[in-house]
XYZ file of C-alpha atoms in Angstrom:
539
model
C 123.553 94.487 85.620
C 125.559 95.064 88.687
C 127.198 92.686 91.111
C 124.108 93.014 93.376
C 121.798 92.285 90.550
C 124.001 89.322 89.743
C 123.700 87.665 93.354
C 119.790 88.332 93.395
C 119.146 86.701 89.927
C 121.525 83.779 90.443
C 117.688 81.922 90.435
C 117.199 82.381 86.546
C 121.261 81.489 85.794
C 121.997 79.424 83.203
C 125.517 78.534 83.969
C 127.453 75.728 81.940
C 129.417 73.652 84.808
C 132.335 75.418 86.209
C 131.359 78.682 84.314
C 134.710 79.193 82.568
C 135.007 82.664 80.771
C 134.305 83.259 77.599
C 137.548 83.046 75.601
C 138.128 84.540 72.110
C 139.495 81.455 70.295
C 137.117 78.654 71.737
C 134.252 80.432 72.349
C 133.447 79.222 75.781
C 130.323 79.637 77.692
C 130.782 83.594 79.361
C 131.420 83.423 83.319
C 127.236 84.061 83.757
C 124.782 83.403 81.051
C 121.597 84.953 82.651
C 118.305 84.636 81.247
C 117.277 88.577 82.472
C 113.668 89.350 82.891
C 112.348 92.984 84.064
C 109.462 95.409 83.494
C 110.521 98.760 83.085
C 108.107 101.570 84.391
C 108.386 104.926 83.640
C 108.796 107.378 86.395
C 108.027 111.112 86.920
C 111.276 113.447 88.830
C 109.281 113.344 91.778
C 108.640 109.789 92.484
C 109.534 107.886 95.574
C 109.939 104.399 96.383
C 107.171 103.140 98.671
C 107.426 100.211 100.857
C 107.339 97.364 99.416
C 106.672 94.736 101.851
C 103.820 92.998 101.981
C 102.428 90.587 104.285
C 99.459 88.908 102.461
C 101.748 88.249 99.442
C 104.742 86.401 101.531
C 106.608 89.363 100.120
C 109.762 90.927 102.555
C 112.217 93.639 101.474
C 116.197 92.702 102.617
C 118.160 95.939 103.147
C 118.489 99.143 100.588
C 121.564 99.289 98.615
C 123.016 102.356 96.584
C 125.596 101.807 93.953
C 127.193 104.217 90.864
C 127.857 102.712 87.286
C 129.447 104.116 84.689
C 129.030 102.597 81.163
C 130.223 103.058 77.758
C 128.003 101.552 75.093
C 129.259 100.408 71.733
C 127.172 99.720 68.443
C 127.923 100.010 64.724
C 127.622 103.878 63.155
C 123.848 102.940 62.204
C 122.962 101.107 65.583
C 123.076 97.356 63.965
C 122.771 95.851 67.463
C 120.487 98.588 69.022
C 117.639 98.171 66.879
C 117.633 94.636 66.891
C 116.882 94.726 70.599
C 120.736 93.832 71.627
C 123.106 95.791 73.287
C 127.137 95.739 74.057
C 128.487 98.021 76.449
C 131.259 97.675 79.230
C 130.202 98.851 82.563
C 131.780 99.438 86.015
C 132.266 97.024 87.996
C 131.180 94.011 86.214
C 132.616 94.952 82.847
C 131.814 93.436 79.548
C 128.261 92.721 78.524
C 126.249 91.932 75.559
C 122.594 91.371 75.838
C 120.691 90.083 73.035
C 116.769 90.019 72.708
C 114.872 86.468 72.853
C 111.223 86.193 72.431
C 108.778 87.473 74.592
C 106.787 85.806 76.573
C 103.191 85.989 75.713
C 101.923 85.501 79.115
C 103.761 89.098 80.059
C 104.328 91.006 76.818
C 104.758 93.972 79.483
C 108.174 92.581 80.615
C 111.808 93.077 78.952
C 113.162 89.319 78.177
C 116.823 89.011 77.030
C 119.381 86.694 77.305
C 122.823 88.305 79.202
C 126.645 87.089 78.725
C 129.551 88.554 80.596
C 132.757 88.773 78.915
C 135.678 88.647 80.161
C 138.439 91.855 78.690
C 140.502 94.451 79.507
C 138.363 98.609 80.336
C 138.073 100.638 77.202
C 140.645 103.465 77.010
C 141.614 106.857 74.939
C 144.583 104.278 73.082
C 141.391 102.527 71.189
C 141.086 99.660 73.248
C 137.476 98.453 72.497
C 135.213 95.259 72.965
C 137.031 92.367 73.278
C 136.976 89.363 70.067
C 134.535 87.056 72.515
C 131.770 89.786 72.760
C 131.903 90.692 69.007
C 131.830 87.149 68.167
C 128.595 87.317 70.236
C 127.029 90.472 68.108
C 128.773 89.134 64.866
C 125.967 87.956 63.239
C 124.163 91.289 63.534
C 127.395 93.739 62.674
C 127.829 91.800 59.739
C 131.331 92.507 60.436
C 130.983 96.049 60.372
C 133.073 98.702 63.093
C 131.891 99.013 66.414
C 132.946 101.755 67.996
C 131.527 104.075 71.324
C 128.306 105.628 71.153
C 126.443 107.116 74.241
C 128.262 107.049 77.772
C 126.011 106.854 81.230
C 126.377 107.074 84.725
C 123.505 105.616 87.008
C 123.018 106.351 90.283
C 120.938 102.879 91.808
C 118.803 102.395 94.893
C 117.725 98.789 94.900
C 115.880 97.014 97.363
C 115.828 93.373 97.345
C 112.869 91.230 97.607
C 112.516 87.722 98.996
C 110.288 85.446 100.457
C 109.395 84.874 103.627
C 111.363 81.389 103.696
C 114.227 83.827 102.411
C 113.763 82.514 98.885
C 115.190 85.199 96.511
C 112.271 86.594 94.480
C 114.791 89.638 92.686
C 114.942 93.221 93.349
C 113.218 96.548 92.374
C 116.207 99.257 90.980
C 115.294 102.777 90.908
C 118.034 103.895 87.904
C 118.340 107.863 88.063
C 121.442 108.110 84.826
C 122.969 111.078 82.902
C 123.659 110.040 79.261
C 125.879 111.714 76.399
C 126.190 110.688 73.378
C 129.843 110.262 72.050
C 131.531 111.172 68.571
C 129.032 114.231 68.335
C 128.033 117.194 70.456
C 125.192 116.321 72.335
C 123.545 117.476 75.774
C 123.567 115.678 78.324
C 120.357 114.030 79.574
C 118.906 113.496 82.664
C 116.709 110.742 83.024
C 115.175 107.752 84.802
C 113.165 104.606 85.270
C 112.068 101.849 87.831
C 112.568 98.132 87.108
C 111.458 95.230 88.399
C 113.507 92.227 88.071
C 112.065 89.135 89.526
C 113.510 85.309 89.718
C 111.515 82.235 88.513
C 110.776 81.961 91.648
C 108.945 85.103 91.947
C 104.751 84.222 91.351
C 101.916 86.350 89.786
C 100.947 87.204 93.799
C 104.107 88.729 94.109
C 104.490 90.305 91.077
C 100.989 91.664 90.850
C 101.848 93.261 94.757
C 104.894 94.909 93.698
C 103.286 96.439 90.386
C 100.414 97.641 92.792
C 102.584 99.286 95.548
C 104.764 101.068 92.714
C 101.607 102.521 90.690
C 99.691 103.634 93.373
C 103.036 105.313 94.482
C 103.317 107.231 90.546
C 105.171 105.038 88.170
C 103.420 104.440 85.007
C 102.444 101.906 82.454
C 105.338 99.461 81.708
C 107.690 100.266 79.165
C 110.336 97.550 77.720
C 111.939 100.267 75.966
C 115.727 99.573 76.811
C 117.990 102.096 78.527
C 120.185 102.753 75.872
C 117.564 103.040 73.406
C 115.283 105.734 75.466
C 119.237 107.497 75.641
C 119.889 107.597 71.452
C 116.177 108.458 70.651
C 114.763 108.261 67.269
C 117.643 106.534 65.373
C 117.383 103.634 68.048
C 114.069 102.948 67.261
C 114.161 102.343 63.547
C 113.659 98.850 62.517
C 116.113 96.217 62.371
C 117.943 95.759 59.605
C 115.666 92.016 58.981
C 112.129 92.244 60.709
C 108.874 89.931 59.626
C 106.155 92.144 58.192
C 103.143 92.854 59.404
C 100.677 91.697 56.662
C 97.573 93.599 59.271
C 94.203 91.971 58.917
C 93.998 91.252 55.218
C 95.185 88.113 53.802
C 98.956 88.280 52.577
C 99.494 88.690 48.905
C 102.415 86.281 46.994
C 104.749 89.179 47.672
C 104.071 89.777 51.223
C 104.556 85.416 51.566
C 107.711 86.146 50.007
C 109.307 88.448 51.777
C 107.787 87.019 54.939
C 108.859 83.052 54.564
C 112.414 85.349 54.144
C 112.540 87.474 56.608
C 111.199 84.783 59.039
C 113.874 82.197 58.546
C 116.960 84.743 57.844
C 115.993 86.166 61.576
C 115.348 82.563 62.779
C 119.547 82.654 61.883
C 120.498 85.644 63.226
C 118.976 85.086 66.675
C 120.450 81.603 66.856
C 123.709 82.110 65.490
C 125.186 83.659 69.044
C 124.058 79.849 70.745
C 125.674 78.202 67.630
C 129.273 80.063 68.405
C 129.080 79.468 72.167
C 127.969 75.715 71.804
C 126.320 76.166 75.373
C 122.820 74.424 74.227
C 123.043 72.501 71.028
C 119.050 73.335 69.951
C 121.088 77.062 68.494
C 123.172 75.063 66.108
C 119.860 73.034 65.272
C 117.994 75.628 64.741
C 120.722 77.867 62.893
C 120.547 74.640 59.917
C 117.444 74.348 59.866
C 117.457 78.081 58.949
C 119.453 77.893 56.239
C 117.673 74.641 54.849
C 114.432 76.361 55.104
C 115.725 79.486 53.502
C 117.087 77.276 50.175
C 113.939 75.236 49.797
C 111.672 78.423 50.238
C 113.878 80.047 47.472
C 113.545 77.085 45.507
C 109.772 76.838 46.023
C 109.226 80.720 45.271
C 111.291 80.839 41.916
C 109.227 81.321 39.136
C 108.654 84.797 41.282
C 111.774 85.236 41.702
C 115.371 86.351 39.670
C 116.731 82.825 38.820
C 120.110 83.980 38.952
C 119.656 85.790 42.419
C 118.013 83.012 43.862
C 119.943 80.699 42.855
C 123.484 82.459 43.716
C 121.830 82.842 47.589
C 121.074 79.057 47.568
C 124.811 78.332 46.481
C 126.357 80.296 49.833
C 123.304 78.623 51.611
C 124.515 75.480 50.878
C 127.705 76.350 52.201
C 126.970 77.624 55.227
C 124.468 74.088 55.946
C 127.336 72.453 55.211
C 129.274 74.180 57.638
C 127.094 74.029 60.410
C 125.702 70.389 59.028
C 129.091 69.293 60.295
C 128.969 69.422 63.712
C 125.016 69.458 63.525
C 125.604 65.725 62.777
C 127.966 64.867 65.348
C 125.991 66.041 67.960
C 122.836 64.004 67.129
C 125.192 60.324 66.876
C 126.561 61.833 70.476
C 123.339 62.468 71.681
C 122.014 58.575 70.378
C 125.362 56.389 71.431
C 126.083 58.062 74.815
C 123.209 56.766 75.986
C 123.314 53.344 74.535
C 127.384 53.195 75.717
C 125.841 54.226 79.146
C 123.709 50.708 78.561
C 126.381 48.345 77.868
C 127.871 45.645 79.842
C 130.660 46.955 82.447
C 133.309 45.219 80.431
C 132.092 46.784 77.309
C 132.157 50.325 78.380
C 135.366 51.234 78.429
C 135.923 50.337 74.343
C 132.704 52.425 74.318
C 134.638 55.308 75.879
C 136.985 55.242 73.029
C 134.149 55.269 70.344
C 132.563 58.367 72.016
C 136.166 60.272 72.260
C 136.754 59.477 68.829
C 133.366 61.175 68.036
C 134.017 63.890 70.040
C 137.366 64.577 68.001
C 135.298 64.586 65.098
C 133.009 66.981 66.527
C 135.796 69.063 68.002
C 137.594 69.309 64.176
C 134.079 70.592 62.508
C 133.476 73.008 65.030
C 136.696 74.704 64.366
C 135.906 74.303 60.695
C 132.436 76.066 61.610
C 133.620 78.824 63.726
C 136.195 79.822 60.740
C 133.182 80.025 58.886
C 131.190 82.232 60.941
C 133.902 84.414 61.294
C 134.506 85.062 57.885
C 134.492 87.848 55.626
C 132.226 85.232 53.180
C 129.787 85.060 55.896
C 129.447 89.224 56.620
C 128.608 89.091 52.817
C 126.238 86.410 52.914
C 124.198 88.144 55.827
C 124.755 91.288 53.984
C 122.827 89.530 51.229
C 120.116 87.812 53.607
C 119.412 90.939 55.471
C 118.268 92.638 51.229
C 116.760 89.693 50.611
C 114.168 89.794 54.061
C 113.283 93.398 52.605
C 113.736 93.389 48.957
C 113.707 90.389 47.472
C 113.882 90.171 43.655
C 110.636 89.771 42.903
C 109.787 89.499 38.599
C 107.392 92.095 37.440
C 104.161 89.740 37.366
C 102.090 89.920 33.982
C 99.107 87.974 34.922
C 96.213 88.497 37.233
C 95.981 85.121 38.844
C 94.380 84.915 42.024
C 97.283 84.922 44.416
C 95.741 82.341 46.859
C 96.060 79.663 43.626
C 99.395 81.265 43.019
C 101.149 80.415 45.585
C 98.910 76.734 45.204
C 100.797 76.169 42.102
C 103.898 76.804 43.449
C 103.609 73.675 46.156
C 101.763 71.310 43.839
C 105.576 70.913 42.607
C 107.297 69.412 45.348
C 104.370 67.582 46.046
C 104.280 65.824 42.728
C 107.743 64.927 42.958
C 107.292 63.434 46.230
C 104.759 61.091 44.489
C 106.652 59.886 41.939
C 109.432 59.736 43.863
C 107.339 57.245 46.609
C 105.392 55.712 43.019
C 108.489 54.255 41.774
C 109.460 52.439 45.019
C 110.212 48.940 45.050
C 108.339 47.356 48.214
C 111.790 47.059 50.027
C 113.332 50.534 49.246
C 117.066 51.046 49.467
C 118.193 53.141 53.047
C 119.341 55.937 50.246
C 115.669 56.083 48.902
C 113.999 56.420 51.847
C 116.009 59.180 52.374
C 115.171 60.863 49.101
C 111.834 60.497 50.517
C 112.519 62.069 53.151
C 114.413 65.113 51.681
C 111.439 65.748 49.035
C 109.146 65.435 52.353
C 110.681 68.328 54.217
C 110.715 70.139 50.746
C 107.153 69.812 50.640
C 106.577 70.585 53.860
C 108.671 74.199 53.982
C 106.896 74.932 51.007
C 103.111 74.467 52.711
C 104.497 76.038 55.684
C 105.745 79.007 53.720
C 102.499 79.538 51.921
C 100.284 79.021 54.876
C 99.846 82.576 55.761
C 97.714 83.069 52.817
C 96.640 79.704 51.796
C 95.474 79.089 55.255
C 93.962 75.467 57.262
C 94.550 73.477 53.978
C 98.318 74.307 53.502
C 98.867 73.881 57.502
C 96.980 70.286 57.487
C 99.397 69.412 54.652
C 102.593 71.004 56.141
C 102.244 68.787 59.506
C 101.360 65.206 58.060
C 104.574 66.427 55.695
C 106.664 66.863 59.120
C 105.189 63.301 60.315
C 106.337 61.475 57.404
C 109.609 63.555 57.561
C 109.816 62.730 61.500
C 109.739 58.526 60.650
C 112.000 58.473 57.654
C 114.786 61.083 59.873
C 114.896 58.268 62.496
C 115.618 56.016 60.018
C 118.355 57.838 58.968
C 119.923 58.961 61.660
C 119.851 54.722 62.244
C 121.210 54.377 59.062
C 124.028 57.509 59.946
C 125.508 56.456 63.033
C 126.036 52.275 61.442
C 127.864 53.602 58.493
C 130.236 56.159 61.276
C 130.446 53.103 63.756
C 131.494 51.382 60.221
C 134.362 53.374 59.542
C 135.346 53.967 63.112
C 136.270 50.610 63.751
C 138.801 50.683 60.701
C 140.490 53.842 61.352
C 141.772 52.826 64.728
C 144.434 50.749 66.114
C 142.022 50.283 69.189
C 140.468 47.050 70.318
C 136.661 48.756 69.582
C 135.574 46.192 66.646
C 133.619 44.213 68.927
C 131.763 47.408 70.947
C 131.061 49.096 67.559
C 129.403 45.869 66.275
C 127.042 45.457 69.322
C 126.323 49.334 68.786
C 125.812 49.284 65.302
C 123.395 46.026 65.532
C 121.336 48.394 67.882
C 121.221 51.179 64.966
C 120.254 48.114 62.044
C 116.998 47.309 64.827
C 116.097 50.948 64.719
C 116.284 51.181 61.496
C 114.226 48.046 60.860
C 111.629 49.595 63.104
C 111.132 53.314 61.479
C 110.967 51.252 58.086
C 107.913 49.190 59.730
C 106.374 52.648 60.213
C 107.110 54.511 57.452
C 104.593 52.641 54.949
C 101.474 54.137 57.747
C 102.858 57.565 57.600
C 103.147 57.543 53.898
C 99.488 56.026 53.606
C 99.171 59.489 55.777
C 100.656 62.056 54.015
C 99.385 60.759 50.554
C 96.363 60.998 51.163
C 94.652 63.391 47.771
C 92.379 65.082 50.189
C 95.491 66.744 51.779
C 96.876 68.183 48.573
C 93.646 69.034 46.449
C 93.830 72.789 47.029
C 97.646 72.418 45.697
């Protein structure tokens, strides 16, 4: 995206405060974080631009700019990034970029959605110089650590016309890309192509987007087509599937194998696309969702092993538990920052400032597991573990089955296990449970729960209805804990300090007992909830 493109989508930016650049060590947030939206249209030579103002729509045109970019695009020999929906290239004059695909939305399944960083690093050159550490940090997670080196080189010639309102509100800009592309490291012809696209801000509506789409097709250009550049430039190898992709089960109901490879493939991707938000720390949902990956992925390969290689399984779960401890880490700290800064906020004026000193002293906490974390995540033990993943999401290790069960009832039998432990777990409950029995409750909840959810797809309704009174009961007993968490770390914080914070810590952690006391008051209804045999009878 050029400089131009930059200014017209400053709308959709997502920019963390002072938009620092990305730097190799910390991982900062890039110098724009862009949330890009476009719909592509295929073009034939002879197509034109029409006019593209238009009155009834509130839509103007500003004036036509023409620019030249040259890029060089980099991927792994076998296109790692590229078929994943991702690319990494550096481009005059903006330089580094990595884009990386996000889910599209289903209101425009026509249009190309995918988050964009900027990095900041020195041109490529003949001496080797290639993407700098803070973009492959980025991509990491999808390399697996492997080589990234050049692999198709284009220059674009641009027209774009901006668009705005008639208040002058940006709404984005239509490009008209004509771009020569070879391919590097090979002999290749050069090709001669080119495409409209349509990039519009959130503040662009369906009236103007449905006028621009009409002007441009009664002008020639065809159906949209989110096909990226680069991929439309490297042809058949780019569109192979990525190396982890859900399957398509079609209309039939999945078998046990297909559930398999599917409760897999879903969570190990659920990783992958999270992992880049995890490393920049720019919205804390990424690390959130990167554990609960890895959590998920453990209990499904617990709740799927009598179909599975024990010793497989079982070696996966080990590095699994690894990496949830890694990311657990910091996971942690940011839920007690995101309950006491609040609460700190609340307390008397005199109080605050010892409540200061209890938040910095979480925030060092935080600050030490996140370089703990990022060591992690850029280590040689983690390439291996993706390595593994990615197999697994394909090929899992299935046993050679010998009976002829019905695999509806199959995959029944394989929840009814969690869920009797959960009983008897709950059964032998005294009727004031320890904090650390609740939260066995808890644990065997989510178990339960990850396990209907993974079986769902072929079990169907009954499996779902059990799965979300599961999450319920998991929801009440995790705000007990996190009560219970952040009065054992306000605990220990007030010993391992020479600061006057006893007092502040005590007020804070009295607040944590009373929400404790309260998710225990609730926790006996959501259990009457979630034990209920009607939910579980199919199991």
């Amino acid at each position: 995206m050029s400089a131009v493109d930059r200014s017209a989508l400053q709308a959709v930016a997502v920019v963390d405060g002072t938009a620092p650049e990305l730097d190799a060590d910390a991982l900062a947030p890039a110098d724009t974080h862009l949330i890009e939206r476009e719909i592509k249209l295929a073009v034939p030579p002879e197509f034109a631009l029409p006019a593209l103002a238009d009155s009834d729509a509130g839509l103007e045109v500003g004036p036509g700019v023409a620019v030249e970019l040259d890029a060089t695009y980099f991927d792994t020999d076998d296109l790692r990034i590229t078929r994943a929906g991702g690319s990494l290239r550096y481009r005059e004059p903006e330089g580094w970029t990595v884009k990386l695909p996000v889910t599209v939305d289903d209101a425009a399944p026509d249009m190309l959605v995918r988050v964009e960083h900027h990095v900041a690093g020195p041109a490529p050159d003949r001496r080797r110089i290639g993407p700098p550490a803070a973009a492959l940090d980025l991509v990491r997670a999808r390399t697996r650590g492997a080589p990234v080196v050049p692999i198709a080189m284009v220059r674009t010639t641009r027209a774009i016309v901006p668009l705005r309102a008639v208040d002058g509100t940006v709404l984005g800009e239509v490009v008209d890309d004509r771009f020569s592309a070879r391919l590097t490291g090979r002999d290749s012809d050069e090709q001669e192509l080119r495409e409209v696209e349509v990039e519009l801000t959130s503040d662009a509506t369906a009236v103007h987007r449905s006028a621009i789409l009409t002007r441009l097709r009664a002008a020639g250009a065809g159906a949209a087509d989110p096909t990226p550049k680069i991929v439309r430039v490297l042809g058949t190898p780019a569109r192979a599937p990525a190396d982890v992709a859900v399957p398509d089960p079609g209309p039939v109901v999945p078998t046990a194998d297909v559930a398999v490879r599917t409760a897999i493939a879903t969570s190990v991707l659920q990783l992958l696309e999270h992992d880049p938000g995890a490393r920049t720390g720019q919205d804390a949902e990424d690390l959130h969702q990167a554990r609960v990956a890895t959590r998920r992925l453990r209990s499904d390969l617990r709740t799927f092993g009598p179909l599975l290689d024990e010793r497989w399984a079982e070696e996966l779960r080990a590095e699994l538990r690894w990496l949830g401890e890694m990311l657990g880490l910091v996971r942690d700290a940011d839920v007690l920052l995101e309950r006491m800064t609040p609460t700190i906020a609340a307390l008397p004026v005199v109080d605050r400032p010892f409540g200061d000193i209890v938040l910095e002293g979480l925030r060092d906490d935080r600050r030490r597991a996140r370089e703990q974390m990022l060591d992690a995540l850029r280590s040689s033990r983690y390439d291996s573990l993706l390595d593994r993943l990615a197999t697994a999401s394909q090929h899992p290790r299935l046993l050679l089955r010998v009976d002829d069960s019905d695999d509806r009832q199959l995959l029944g039998d394989l929840v009814r296990a969690p869920v009797r432990r959960l009983l008897d777990a709950a059964d032998s409950l005294s009727a004031d449970p320890r904090d650390a029995q609740l939260h066995e409750i808890r644990r065997l909840a989510k178990r339960v729960r990850y396990a209907a959810e993974a079986v769902a797809p072929t079990v169907g309704k009954p499996a779902r209805r059990l799965a979300r009174t599961a999450a319920e009961l998991q929801s009440v007993l995790g705000s007990h804990q996190d009560a219970v968490v952040a009065a054992e770390w306000l605990r220990r914080a007030a010993t391992r300090t020479d600061e006057p914070i006893g007092f502040v810590a005590g007020q804070l952690a009295a607040i944590e007992h009373r929400a404790a006391r309260r998710a225990r008051r609730r926790w006996p209804d959501a259990w009457k909830r979630a034990s209920r045999k009607r939910l579980r009878r199919w199991a």
